[in-house]
CSV table of C-alpha atoms in Angstrom, one decimal:
chain,number,residue,atom,x,y,z
A,1,MET,CA,-2.3,6.1,39.9
A,2,GLU,CA,-2.5,4.3,36.5
A,3,VAL,CA,-4.2,6.6,34.1
A,4,SER,CA,-5.2,6.7,30.4
A,5,VAL,CA,-4.3,10.1,28.9
A,6,THR,CA,-4.1,10.9,25.2
A,7,GLY,CA,-0.8,12.7,24.6
A,8,THR,CA,1.8,14.0,27.0
A,9,ALA,CA,0.5,17.5,27.6
A,10,ASP,CA,-0.3,18.7,31.1
A,11,VAL,CA,-3.8,17.6,32.3
A,12,THR,CA,-5.7,19.0,35.3
A,13,VAL,CA,-5.8,16.8,38.5
A,14,ALA,CA,-8.5,17.1,41.1
A,15,TYR,CA,-9.6,15.2,44.3
A,16,ALA,CA,-13.1,15.0,45.7
A,17,ASN,CA,-13.8,14.0,49.3
A,18,ASP,CA,-17.3,12.7,49.0
A,19,ASP,CA,-17.6,11.7,52.7
A,20,ASP,CA,-18.7,8.2,52.0
A,21,GLY,CA,-16.6,6.7,54.7
A,22,ASP,CA,-14.0,5.5,52.3
A,23,ASP,CA,-12.0,8.6,51.7
A,24,LEU,CA,-8.2,9.4,51.5
A,25,GLU,CA,-6.7,9.9,55.0
A,26,ASP,CA,-3.4,10.0,56.7
A,27,LEU,CA,-2.0,7.4,59.1
A,28,GLY,CA,-3.8,9.2,62.0
A,29,GLY,CA,-7.2,8.8,60.2
A,30,ASN,CA,-7.5,12.4,59.1
A,31,GLU,CA,-9.2,12.8,55.8
A,32,VAL,CA,-7.9,14.8,52.9
A,33,ALA,CA,-10.1,17.7,51.9
A,34,THR,CA,-11.4,18.2,48.4
A,35,ASN,CA,-9.0,20.0,46.0
A,36,ALA,CA,-10.4,21.1,42.6
A,37,SER,CA,-7.0,21.9,41.1
A,38,ILE,CA,-3.9,20.1,42.3
A,39,SER,CA,-0.8,21.7,40.9
A,40,THR,CA,1.0,19.5,38.4
A,41,ASP,CA,4.6,18.9,37.3
A,42,ASP,CA,5.1,17.8,33.7
A,43,GLN,CA,7.7,15.0,33.5
A,44,ALA,CA,6.5,13.5,30.2
A,45,ALA,CA,8.6,14.2,27.2
A,46,PRO,CA,7.0,14.7,23.8
A,47,ALA,CA,6.9,11.7,21.5
A,48,ILE,CA,6.1,11.1,17.8
A,49,ILE,CA,2.6,9.6,17.5
A,50,ALA,CA,2.2,9.9,13.7
A,51,ALA,CA,4.3,10.6,10.7
A,52,GLN,CA,3.6,10.6,6.9
A,53,THR,CA,5.9,10.7,3.9
A,54,MET,CA,5.2,13.4,1.4
A,55,ASP,CA,6.1,14.3,-2.2
A,56,ILE,CA,5.6,18.1,-2.4
A,57,ASP,CA,6.9,18.6,-5.9
A,58,GLY,CA,5.1,15.6,-7.3
A,59,ASP,CA,8.0,13.9,-9.0
A,60,GLY,CA,7.5,10.5,-7.3
A,61,LYS,CA,10.4,11.0,-4.8
A,62,ILE,CA,10.0,11.5,-1.1
A,63,ASP,CA,11.0,15.1,-0.1
A,64,ARG,CA,9.3,15.6,3.3
A,65,ILE,CA,8.1,13.7,6.3
A,66,ASP,CA,5.4,15.4,8.4
A,67,MET,CA,5.4,14.5,12.1
A,68,THR,CA,2.7,14.8,14.8
A,69,PHE,CA,3.8,14.8,18.4
A,70,SER,CA,2.0,13.9,21.6
A,71,GLU,CA,1.9,17.6,22.7
A,72,ASN,CA,2.9,21.1,21.7
A,73,LEU,CA,6.6,21.7,21.3
A,74,ASN,CA,8.8,24.5,22.3
A,75,ASP,CA,9.6,26.0,18.9
A,76,ASP,CA,12.3,28.2,20.4
A,77,GLY,CA,14.6,25.3,20.0
A,78,GLY,CA,17.5,27.1,18.3
A,79,ALA,CA,20.2,24.7,17.2
A,80,ASN,CA,18.1,21.8,18.4
A,81,PHE,CA,15.9,22.1,15.3
A,82,ALA,CA,18.8,21.0,13.1
A,83,SER,CA,19.4,18.2,10.7
A,84,ASN,CA,21.0,16.1,13.5
A,85,SER,CA,17.8,16.2,15.6
A,86,PHE,CA,16.6,13.1,13.6
A,87,THR,CA,18.1,10.1,11.9
A,88,LEU,CA,16.3,8.5,8.9
A,89,GLY,CA,16.4,4.9,7.9
A,90,SER,CA,17.0,3.4,4.4
A,91,SER,CA,20.0,5.8,3.9
A,92,TYR,CA,17.8,8.9,3.6
A,93,VAL,CA,19.3,12.2,4.6
A,94,VAL,CA,17.7,15.0,6.7
A,95,GLY,CA,18.0,18.3,4.8
A,96,SER,CA,16.4,20.5,7.5
A,97,VAL,CA,13.8,20.5,10.3
A,98,VAL,CA,11.1,23.1,10.3
A,99,THR,CA,8.3,23.9,12.7
A,100,GLY,CA,4.5,23.8,12.0
A,101,ASP,CA,2.5,26.7,10.6
A,102,THR,CA,1.6,28.1,14.0
A,103,GLY,CA,3.9,28.8,16.9
A,104,ASP,CA,4.6,26.1,19.5
A,105,ASP,CA,2.2,23.6,18.0
A,106,HIS,CA,2.5,19.8,17.9
A,107,LEU,CA,3.9,19.5,14.3
A,108,LEU,CA,7.3,19.3,12.8
A,109,ARG,CA,8.5,18.7,9.3
A,110,ILE,CA,11.6,17.0,8.1
A,111,ASN,CA,12.7,18.2,4.6
A,112,VAL,CA,14.3,15.1,3.1
A,113,THR,CA,17.1,15.2,0.5
A,114,GLU,CA,15.6,13.5,-2.6
A,115,LYS,CA,17.2,10.4,-4.0
A,116,SER,CA,17.8,10.0,-7.7
A,117,ASP,CA,15.3,7.2,-8.2
A,118,VAL,CA,11.5,7.3,-7.7
A,119,ASP,CA,10.6,5.9,-4.3
A,120,SER,CA,7.0,6.9,-3.6
A,121,ASP,CA,6.3,3.7,-1.7
A,122,ILE,CA,9.3,3.8,0.7
A,123,LYS,CA,8.7,4.6,4.3
A,124,PRO,CA,12.1,5.5,5.9
A,125,THR,CA,12.0,5.2,9.7
A,126,VAL,CA,12.4,8.3,11.9
A,127,THR,CA,14.6,8.2,15.0
A,128,MET,CA,14.5,11.2,17.3
A,129,ASN,CA,17.9,11.8,18.8
A,130,ALA,CA,18.4,12.5,22.5
A,131,SER,CA,18.3,16.1,24.0
A,132,LYS,CA,16.9,17.7,20.9
A,133,ILE,CA,13.2,18.2,20.8
A,134,SER,CA,11.4,19.5,24.0
A,135,ASP,CA,8.0,20.6,25.2
A,136,ALA,CA,7.3,23.9,27.0
A,137,ASP,CA,8.6,22.4,30.3
A,138,GLY,CA,11.9,21.4,28.8
A,139,ASN,CA,11.2,17.6,28.8
A,140,MET,CA,13.3,15.8,26.2
A,141,THR,CA,13.9,12.2,25.3
A,142,ALA,CA,15.2,10.0,22.6
A,143,GLN,CA,12.8,7.9,20.6
A,144,SER,CA,13.6,4.7,18.6
A,145,ALA,CA,12.7,4.2,15.0
A,146,PHE,CA,9.2,5.3,14.1
A,147,THR,CA,7.7,4.1,10.8
A,148,PRO,CA,5.7,6.7,9.0
A,149,THR,CA,2.6,5.9,6.8
A,150,ASP,CA,2.7,6.3,3.0
A,151,GLY,CA,1.3,9.6,2.0
A,152,VAL,CA,2.9,9.9,-1.4
A,153,SER,CA,0.8,9.5,-4.5
A,154,PRO,CA,2.0,7.2,-7.3
A,155,THR,CA,3.3,9.0,-10.4
A,156,PHE,CA,3.4,8.0,-14.0
A,157,ILE,CA,6.8,6.9,-15.3
A,158,LYS,CA,6.1,5.9,-18.9
A,159,ALA,CA,3.7,4.0,-21.2
A,160,TRP,CA,5.2,1.1,-23.1
A,161,GLU,CA,3.4,0.4,-26.5
A,162,TYR,CA,3.3,-3.1,-27.9
A,163,ASP,CA,2.1,-5.0,-31.0
A,164,THR,CA,1.9,-8.3,-29.3
A,165,ASP,CA,0.4,-10.3,-32.2
A,166,GLY,CA,2.7,-8.7,-34.9
A,167,ASN,CA,-0.1,-7.6,-37.2
A,168,GLY,CA,1.1,-4.1,-37.5
A,169,ASN,CA,-1.2,-2.5,-35.0
A,170,ILE,CA,-0.5,-1.6,-31.4
A,171,ASP,CA,-2.8,-3.7,-29.2
A,172,GLU,CA,-1.5,-3.3,-25.7
A,173,ILE,CA,-0.1,-0.3,-23.7
A,174,VAL,CA,1.6,-1.0,-20.4
A,175,VAL,CA,1.5,2.0,-18.1
A,176,GLU,CA,4.4,2.1,-15.6
A,177,LEU,CA,4.0,3.9,-12.3
A,178,SER,CA,6.5,4.8,-9.5
A,179,GLU,CA,5.1,2.1,-7.2
A,180,ALA,CA,2.7,-0.8,-7.0
A,181,VAL,CA,-1.0,0.1,-7.5
A,182,SER,CA,-4.2,-1.7,-6.9
A,183,ASP,CA,-5.6,-3.5,-10.0
A,184,ALA,CA,-9.1,-3.2,-8.4
A,185,SER,CA,-8.8,0.6,-8.6
A,186,VAL,CA,-8.2,0.7,-12.3
A,187,VAL,CA,-10.9,2.4,-14.5
A,188,PHE,CA,-9.7,2.0,-18.1
A,189,GLY,CA,-12.0,4.8,-19.2
A,190,ASP,CA,-9.8,7.3,-17.2
A,191,PHE,CA,-7.0,6.7,-19.8
A,192,SER,CA,-7.1,8.3,-23.2
A,193,ILE,CA,-4.8,7.8,-26.3
A,194,GLY,CA,-4.3,10.1,-29.3
A,195,GLY,CA,-6.1,10.2,-32.6
A,196,SER,CA,-9.2,8.1,-33.2
A,197,ASN,CA,-7.6,5.2,-31.3
A,198,THR,CA,-9.4,3.8,-28.3
A,199,VAL,CA,-8.7,2.2,-24.9
A,200,ASP,CA,-11.0,-0.9,-24.9
A,201,SER,CA,-10.3,-2.6,-21.5
A,202,PHE,CA,-7.9,-3.4,-18.7
A,203,SER,CA,-6.2,-6.8,-18.3
A,204,THR,CA,-4.4,-8.1,-15.2
A,205,ALA,CA,-1.1,-9.9,-15.5
A,206,THR,CA,-2.8,-13.2,-14.7
A,207,GLY,CA,-5.7,-12.4,-17.1
A,208,ALA,CA,-5.6,-11.6,-20.8
A,209,SER,CA,-2.5,-9.5,-21.0
A,210,ALA,CA,0.0,-10.8,-23.6
A,211,ASN,CA,3.1,-8.7,-22.9
A,212,THR,CA,6.0,-9.7,-20.7
A,213,LYS,CA,6.4,-6.3,-18.9
A,214,ASP,CA,3.4,-6.6,-16.7
A,215,ALA,CA,4.4,-9.8,-14.9
A,216,ALA,CA,2.3,-9.7,-11.7
A,217,ASP,CA,-1.0,-8.5,-10.4
A,218,ASN,CA,-1.1,-5.3,-8.2
A,219,ASP,CA,2.4,-4.3,-9.3
A,220,LYS,CA,3.6,-1.0,-10.8
A,221,TYR,CA,2.5,-2.0,-14.3
A,222,LEU,CA,-1.0,-1.8,-15.8
A,223,THR,CA,-2.0,-3.3,-19.1
A,224,LEU,CA,-4.5,-1.5,-21.3
A,225,GLU,CA,-6.0,-3.3,-24.2
A,226,VAL,CA,-6.2,-0.8,-27.1
A,227,SER,CA,-7.2,-0.4,-30.7
A,228,VAL,CA,-4.5,1.5,-32.5
A,229,THR,CA,-4.0,1.7,-36.3
A,230,GLY,CA,-0.4,1.1,-37.1
A,231,THR,CA,2.7,0.9,-34.8
A,232,ALA,CA,3.6,4.6,-34.6
A,233,THR,CA,3.6,5.9,-31.0
A,234,VAL,CA,0.4,7.5,-29.7
A,235,SER,CA,0.0,10.0,-26.9
A,236,VAL,CA,-1.3,8.6,-23.5
A,237,SER,CA,-3.0,10.6,-20.8
A,238,TYR,CA,-4.8,9.9,-17.5
A,239,THR,CA,-7.5,11.9,-15.8
A,240,ASP,CA,-8.2,11.7,-12.0
A,241,ASN,CA,-11.8,12.7,-12.0
A,242,ASP,CA,-12.2,12.4,-8.2
A,243,SER,CA,-15.1,10.0,-8.7
A,244,GLY,CA,-14.2,7.9,-5.7
A,245,GLY,CA,-13.0,5.1,-8.0
A,246,ASP,CA,-9.7,6.5,-9.1
A,247,LEU,CA,-6.3,4.8,-9.6
A,248,GLU,CA,-4.5,4.4,-6.3
A,249,ASP,CA,-1.5,2.8,-4.7
A,250,LEU,CA,-1.7,0.0,-2.1
A,251,ALA,CA,-1.9,2.6,0.7
A,252,GLY,CA,-4.9,4.3,-0.9
A,253,ASN,CA,-3.2,7.4,-2.4
A,254,ASP,CA,-4.8,8.6,-5.6
A,255,ALA,CA,-2.6,9.1,-8.7
A,256,ALA,CA,-2.9,12.7,-10.1
A,257,SER,CA,-3.9,13.5,-13.6
A,258,ASN,CA,-1.2,13.4,-16.3
A,259,ALA,CA,-2.0,15.0,-19.7
A,260,SER,CA,1.1,13.6,-21.4
A,261,ILE,CA,2.6,10.4,-20.1
A,262,ALA,CA,6.0,9.7,-21.7
A,263,VAL,CA,5.8,6.8,-24.2
A,264,ASP,CA,8.3,4.0,-25.0
A,265,ASP,CA,7.8,2.5,-28.5
A,266,GLN,CA,8.2,-1.3,-28.3
A,267,ALA,CA,6.2,-2.1,-31.5
A,268,VAL,CA,8.4,-2.9,-34.4
A,269,PRO,CA,7.4,-1.7,-37.9
A,270,VAL,CA,5.6,-4.5,-39.9
A,271,VAL,CA,5.3,-4.8,-43.7
A,272,LEU,CA,1.7,-4.2,-44.5
A,273,ARG,CA,1.8,-4.7,-48.2
A,274,VAL,CA,4.1,-5.1,-51.2
A,275,SER,CA,2.8,-3.7,-54.5
A,276,SER,CA,4.2,-2.6,-57.9
A,277,ASN,CA,3.1,0.0,-60.5
A,278,SER,CA,5.1,-1.8,-63.2
A,279,THR,CA,2.9,-3.5,-65.8
A,280,GLY,CA,2.9,-7.2,-66.3
A,281,ALA,CA,5.4,-7.9,-69.0
A,282,THR,CA,8.7,-9.6,-69.9
A,283,TYR,CA,11.7,-7.8,-68.5
A,284,GLN,CA,15.3,-8.2,-69.5
A,285,GLY,CA,18.5,-8.0,-67.5
A,286,GLY,CA,19.1,-4.4,-66.3
A,287,ASP,CA,15.4,-3.5,-66.5
A,288,VAL,CA,14.0,-1.8,-63.3
A,289,ILE,CA,10.8,-3.0,-61.7
A,290,ASP,CA,9.5,-0.7,-59.0
A,291,VAL,CA,8.3,-2.6,-56.0
A,292,LEU,CA,6.6,-0.5,-53.2
A,293,VAL,CA,6.9,-1.8,-49.7
A,294,THR,CA,4.5,-0.2,-47.2
A,295,PHE,CA,5.1,-0.4,-43.4
A,296,SER,CA,2.9,0.0,-40.4
A,297,GLU,CA,4.7,3.2,-39.4
A,298,ALA,CA,7.3,5.6,-40.6
A,299,VAL,CA,10.7,3.9,-40.9
A,300,ASP,CA,14.3,5.0,-41.0
A,301,VAL,CA,16.6,3.6,-43.7
A,302,THR,CA,20.1,2.4,-42.8
A,303,ASN,CA,22.5,1.1,-45.5
A,304,THR,CA,20.7,-0.6,-48.4
A,305,PRO,CA,17.5,-2.5,-47.5
A,306,GLN,CA,16.9,-5.6,-49.7
A,307,ILE,CA,14.0,-8.0,-50.4
A,308,ILE,CA,14.1,-11.4,-52.1
A,309,LEU,CA,11.6,-11.7,-55.0
A,310,ALA,CA,10.3,-15.1,-56.2
A,311,VAL,CA,10.5,-14.7,-60.0
A,312,GLY,CA,10.0,-18.3,-61.1
A,313,SER,CA,12.0,-20.6,-63.4
A,314,PRO,CA,14.8,-20.6,-64.4
A,315,ASN,CA,15.9,-18.2,-61.6
A,316,THR,CA,13.8,-18.9,-58.5
A,317,SER,CA,14.6,-15.6,-56.8
A,318,GLN,CA,16.1,-12.2,-57.3
A,319,ILE,CA,17.4,-9.6,-54.8
A,320,GLY,CA,15.8,-6.2,-54.9
A,321,ARG,CA,17.6,-3.2,-53.5
A,322,LEU,CA,16.5,0.2,-52.3
A,323,TYR,CA,15.8,2.6,-55.1
A,324,LYS,CA,13.8,5.4,-53.4
A,325,TRP,CA,12.5,6.2,-49.9
A,326,ASN,CA,9.6,8.6,-49.2
A,327,GLY,CA,10.9,9.5,-45.8
A,328,GLU,CA,7.9,8.0,-44.1
A,329,CYS,CA,6.2,4.6,-44.4
A,330,SER,CA,7.3,3.3,-47.7
A,331,ILE,CA,10.3,2.4,-49.7
A,332,THR,CA,10.7,1.6,-53.4
A,333,ILE,CA,12.8,-1.4,-54.3
């Protein structure tokens, strides 16, 4: 008989002789009587019907694969519940195999040895090796590569801060995640930056973004248009407020809140103004004229910084050298 049964667990089988003249009979014409419970013999081995990658420690790296089988398993598997019970694709390594939370249920977990790089969007195939996993009746079989679904949330890698127009103020922050995310899921108001600075909008790569880091839509980079005074780094955070409109990867997994995303300063210090406290007068050779150079952020001094001053005829320019540094945003030439 061709049947449609969900799973491979035993099912009851019955036969009803309804005396309609079209009943089951032997070759001598004798009808088979009704039987409400025909004994069964389970010959169907358990099979993986669902699997999902997991990131239990939330570091953006796959560390577990949860599997659902077509029926309850025999948890008294002994050595069969070992790392050689399964083979993973994409060069992933099985650390161990553990049973579900209740005895002889239909769940197994593969603890995966983490790789060094973030890999939250990878779905390594799962191959069940022969003569390893059985049901209560001892049925075992091999199963070819099964592809799990992506159950790992994207994690934040860093925030790149740019002054794209070179005016001495950070105007774009590119947030990098562990995998591609949906641009449609971005709510710029879920991001915050330090001080009195503001996140003003979100730009797609094909839209208004001016940086070169975020090169494509729906990739692992998000461009936030911001208003920041100066080019010093600012703190960046994200709040998952579970509003139903949260940042998610292409599989629909929400990114978790992150109160302190690592930042990467890509904004160079810019000279904001050059001034002097020296009075307007005639100066002779050897005289010192203080010239204060103020930058958009704190700077480090290496060797002897110089500036060229236009001083007029007969000498069209003079070189000014470092005289004093305040350890922060200004130097005196």
